[in-house]
PDB file of C-alpha atoms in Angstrom:
ATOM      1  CA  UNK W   1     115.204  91.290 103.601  1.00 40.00           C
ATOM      2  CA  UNK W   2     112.223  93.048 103.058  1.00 44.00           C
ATOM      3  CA  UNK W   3     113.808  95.740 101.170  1.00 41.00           C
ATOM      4  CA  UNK W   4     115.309  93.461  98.834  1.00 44.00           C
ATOM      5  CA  UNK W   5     112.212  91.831  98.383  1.00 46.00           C
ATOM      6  CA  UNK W   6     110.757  95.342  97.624  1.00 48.00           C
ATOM      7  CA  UNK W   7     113.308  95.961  95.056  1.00 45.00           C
ATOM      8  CA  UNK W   8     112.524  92.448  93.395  1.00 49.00           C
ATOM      9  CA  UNK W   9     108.495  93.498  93.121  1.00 47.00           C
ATOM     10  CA  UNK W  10     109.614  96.761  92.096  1.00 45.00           C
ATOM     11  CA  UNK W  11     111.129  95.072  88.536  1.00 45.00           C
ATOM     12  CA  UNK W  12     108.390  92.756  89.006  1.00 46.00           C
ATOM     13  CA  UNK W  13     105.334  95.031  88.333  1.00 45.00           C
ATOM     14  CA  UNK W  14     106.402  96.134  85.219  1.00 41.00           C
ATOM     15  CA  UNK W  15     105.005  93.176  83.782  1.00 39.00           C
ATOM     16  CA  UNK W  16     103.907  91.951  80.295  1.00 39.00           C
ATOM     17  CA  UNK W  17     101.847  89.371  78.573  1.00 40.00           C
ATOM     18  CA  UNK W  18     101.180  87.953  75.889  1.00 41.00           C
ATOM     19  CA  UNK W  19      99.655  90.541  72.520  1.00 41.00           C
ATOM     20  CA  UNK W  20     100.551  88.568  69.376  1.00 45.00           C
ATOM     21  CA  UNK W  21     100.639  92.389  67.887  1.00 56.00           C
ATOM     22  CA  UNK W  22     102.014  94.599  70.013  1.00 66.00           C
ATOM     23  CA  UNK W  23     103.135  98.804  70.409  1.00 81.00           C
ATOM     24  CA  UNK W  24     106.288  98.228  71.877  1.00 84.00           C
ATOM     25  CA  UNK W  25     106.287 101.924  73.222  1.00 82.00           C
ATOM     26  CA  UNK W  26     102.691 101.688  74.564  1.00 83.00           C
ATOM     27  CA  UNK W  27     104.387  98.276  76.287  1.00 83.00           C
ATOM     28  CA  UNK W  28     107.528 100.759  77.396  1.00 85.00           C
ATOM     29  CA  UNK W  29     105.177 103.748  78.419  1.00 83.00           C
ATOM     30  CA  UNK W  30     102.887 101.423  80.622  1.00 82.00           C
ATOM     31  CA  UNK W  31     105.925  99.635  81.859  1.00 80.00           C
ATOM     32  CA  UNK W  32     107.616 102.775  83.175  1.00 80.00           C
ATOM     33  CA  UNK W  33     104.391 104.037  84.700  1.00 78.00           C
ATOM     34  CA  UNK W  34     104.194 101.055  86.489  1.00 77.00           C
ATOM     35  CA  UNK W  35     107.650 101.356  87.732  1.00 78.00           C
ATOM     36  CA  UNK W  36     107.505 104.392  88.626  1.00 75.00           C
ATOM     37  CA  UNK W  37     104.454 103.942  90.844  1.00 73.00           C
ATOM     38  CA  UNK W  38     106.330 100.801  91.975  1.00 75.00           C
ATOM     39  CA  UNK W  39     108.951 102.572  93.765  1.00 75.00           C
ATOM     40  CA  UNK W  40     107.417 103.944  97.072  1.00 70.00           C
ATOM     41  CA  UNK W  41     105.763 100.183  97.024  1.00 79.00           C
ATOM     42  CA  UNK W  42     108.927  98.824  99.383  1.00 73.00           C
ATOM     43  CA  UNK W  43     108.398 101.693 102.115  1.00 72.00           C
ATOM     44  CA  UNK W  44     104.927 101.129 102.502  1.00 74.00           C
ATOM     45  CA  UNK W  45     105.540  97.864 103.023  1.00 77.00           C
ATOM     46  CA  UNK W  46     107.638  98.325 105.213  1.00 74.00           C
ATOM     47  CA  UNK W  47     105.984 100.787 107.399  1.00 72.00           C
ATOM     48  CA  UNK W  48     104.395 100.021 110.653  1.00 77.00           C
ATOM     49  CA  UNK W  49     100.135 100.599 108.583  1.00 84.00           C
ATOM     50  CA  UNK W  50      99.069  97.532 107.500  1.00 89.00           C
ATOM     51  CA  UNK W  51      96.012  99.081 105.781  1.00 91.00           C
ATOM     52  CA  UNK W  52      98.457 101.355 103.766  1.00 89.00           C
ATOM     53  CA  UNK W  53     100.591  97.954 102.586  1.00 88.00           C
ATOM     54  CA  UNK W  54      97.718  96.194 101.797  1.00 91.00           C
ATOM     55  CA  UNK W  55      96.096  99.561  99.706  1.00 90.00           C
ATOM     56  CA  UNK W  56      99.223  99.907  98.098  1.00 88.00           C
ATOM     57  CA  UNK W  57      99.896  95.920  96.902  1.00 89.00           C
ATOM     58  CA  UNK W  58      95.911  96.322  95.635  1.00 88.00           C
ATOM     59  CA  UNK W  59      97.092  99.047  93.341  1.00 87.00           C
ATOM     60  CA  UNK W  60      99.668  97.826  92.162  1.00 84.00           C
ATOM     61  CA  UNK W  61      98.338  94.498  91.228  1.00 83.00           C
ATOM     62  CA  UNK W  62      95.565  96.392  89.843  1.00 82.00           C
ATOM     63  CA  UNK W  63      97.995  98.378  87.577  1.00 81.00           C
ATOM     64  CA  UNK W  64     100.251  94.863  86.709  1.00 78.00           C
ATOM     65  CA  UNK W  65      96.627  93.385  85.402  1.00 76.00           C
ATOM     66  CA  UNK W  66      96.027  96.888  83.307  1.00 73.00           C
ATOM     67  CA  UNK W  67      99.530  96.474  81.712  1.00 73.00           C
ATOM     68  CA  UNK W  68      99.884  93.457  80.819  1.00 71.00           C
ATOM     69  CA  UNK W  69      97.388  93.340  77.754  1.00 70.00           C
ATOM     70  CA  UNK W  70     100.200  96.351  76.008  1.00 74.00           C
ATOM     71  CA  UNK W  71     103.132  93.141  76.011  1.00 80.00           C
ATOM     72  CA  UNK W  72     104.839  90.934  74.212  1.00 86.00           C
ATOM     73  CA  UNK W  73     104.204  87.178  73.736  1.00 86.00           C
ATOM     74  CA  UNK W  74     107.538  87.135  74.111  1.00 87.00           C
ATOM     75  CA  UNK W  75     107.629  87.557  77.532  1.00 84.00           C
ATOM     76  CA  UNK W  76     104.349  85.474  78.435  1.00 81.00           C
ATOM     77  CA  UNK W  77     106.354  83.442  80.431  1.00 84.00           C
ATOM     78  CA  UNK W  78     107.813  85.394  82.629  1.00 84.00           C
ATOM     79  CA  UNK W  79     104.926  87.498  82.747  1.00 79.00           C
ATOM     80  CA  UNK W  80     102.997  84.089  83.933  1.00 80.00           C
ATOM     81  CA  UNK W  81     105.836  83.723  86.559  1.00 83.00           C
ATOM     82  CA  UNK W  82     105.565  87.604  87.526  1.00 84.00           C
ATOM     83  CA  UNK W  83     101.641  87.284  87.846  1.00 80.00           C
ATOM     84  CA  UNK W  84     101.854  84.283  89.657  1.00 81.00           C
ATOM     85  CA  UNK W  85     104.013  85.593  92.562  1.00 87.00           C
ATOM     86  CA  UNK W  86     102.565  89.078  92.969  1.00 87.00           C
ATOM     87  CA  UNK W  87      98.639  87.210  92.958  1.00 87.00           C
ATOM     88  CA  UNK W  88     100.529  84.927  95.953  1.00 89.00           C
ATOM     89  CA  UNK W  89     102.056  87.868  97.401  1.00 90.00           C
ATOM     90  CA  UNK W  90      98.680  90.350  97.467  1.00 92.00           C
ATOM     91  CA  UNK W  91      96.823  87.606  99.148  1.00 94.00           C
ATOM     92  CA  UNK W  92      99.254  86.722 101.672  1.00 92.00           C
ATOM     93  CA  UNK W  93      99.379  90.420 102.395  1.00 92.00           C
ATOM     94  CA  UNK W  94      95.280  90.839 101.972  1.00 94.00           C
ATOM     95  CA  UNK W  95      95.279  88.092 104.548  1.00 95.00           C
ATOM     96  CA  UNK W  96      97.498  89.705 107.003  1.00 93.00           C
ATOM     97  CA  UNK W  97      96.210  91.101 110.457  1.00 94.00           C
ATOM     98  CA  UNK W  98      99.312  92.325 111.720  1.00 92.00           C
ATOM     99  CA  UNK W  99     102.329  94.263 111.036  1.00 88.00           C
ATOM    100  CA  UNK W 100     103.929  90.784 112.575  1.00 91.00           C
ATOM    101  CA  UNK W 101     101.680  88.644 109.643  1.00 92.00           C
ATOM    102  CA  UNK W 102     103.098  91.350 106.788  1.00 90.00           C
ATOM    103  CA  UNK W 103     106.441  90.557 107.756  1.00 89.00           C
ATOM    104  CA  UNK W 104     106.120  87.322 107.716  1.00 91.00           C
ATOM    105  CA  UNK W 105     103.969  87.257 104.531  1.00 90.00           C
ATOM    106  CA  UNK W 106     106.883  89.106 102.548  1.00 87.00           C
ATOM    107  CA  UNK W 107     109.459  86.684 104.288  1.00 89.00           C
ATOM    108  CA  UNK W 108     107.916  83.673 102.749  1.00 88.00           C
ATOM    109  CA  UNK W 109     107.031  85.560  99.262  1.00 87.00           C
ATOM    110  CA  UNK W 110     110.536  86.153  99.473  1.00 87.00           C
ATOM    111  CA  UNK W 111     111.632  82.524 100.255  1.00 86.00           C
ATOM    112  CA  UNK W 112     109.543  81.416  96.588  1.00 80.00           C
ATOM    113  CA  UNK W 113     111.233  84.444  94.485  1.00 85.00           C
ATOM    114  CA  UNK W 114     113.341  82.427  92.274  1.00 81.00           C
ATOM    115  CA  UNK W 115     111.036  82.076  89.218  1.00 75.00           C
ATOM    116  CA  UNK W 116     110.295  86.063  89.646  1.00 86.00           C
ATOM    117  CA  UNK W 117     113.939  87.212  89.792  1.00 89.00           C
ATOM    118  CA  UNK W 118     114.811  84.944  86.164  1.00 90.00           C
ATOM    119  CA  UNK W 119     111.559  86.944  84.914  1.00 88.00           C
ATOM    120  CA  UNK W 120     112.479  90.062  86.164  1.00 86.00           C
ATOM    121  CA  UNK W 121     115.847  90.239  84.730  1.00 89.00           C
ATOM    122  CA  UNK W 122     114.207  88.430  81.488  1.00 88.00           C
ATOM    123  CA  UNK W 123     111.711  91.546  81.517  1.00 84.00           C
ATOM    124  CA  UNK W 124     114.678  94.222  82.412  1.00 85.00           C
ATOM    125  CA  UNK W 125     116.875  92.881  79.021  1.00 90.00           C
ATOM    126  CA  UNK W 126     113.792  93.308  77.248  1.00 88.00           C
ATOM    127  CA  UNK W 127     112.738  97.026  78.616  1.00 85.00           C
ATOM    128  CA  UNK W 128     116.698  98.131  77.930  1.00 86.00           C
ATOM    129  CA  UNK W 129     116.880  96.479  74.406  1.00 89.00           C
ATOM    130  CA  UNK W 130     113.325  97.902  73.420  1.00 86.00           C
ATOM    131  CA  UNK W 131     112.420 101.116  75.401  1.00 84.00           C
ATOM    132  CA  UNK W 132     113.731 105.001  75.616  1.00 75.00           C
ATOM    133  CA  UNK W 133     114.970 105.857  79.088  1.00 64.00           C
ATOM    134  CA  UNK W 134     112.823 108.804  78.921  1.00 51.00           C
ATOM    135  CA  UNK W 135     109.630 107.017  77.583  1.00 46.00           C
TER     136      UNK W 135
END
């Protein structure tokens, strides 16, 4: 489960907001790097360090914050829905004291990831309409 969960925050982070004028490849370029720091994300969760989960969710929430001023209003609601669960999810985590707590921190985050998965899959037909593969 937490895997899967992984993979969900992994589409997740590559978030966008809500620019009435917008570069659509500073959007892509941003989106991508956030992916692609997005993708050892699941492992450290998943490892047996809490402090290295909870560095890790910090920086990434840091770099879903920095990206979403490059996006699209189009996407400001899923964006909203994105932000919403990954804020939830870094505190639960943030709050955790055990590898136990993580675990059960991503298992309830994972219980509440309807609205995320419609907004990730919202976000992923936008970034494979709009963006090159290679940036």
């Amino acid at each position: 489960m937490i895997a899967a969960l992984a993979g969900t925050a992994v589409l997740a982070l590559a978030g966008c907001g809500g620019d009435d004028e917008v570069d659509v490849q500073a959007f892509c370029d941003q989106a991508q790097e956030v992916q692609a720091a997005s993708e050892s994300l699941g492992g450290q969760l998943q490892g047996d360090d809490l402090d290295v989960a909870k560095t890790a969710m910090d920086e990434i929430t840091g770099q879903l914050e920095a990206v979403a001023d490059a996006a699209p209003a189009e996407l400001s609601d899923d964006f909203d829905a994105i932000t919403a669960y990954n804020t939830d999810l870094n505190d639960r985590i943030q709050k955790s004291e055990s590898t136990d707590d993580l675990t059960k921190a991503l298992a309830l985050a994972a219980e509440d990831s309807a609205d995320v998965e419609e907004a990730s899959a919202n976000l992923q037909t936008y970034v494979n309409d709009n963006c090159d593969e290679g940036g």
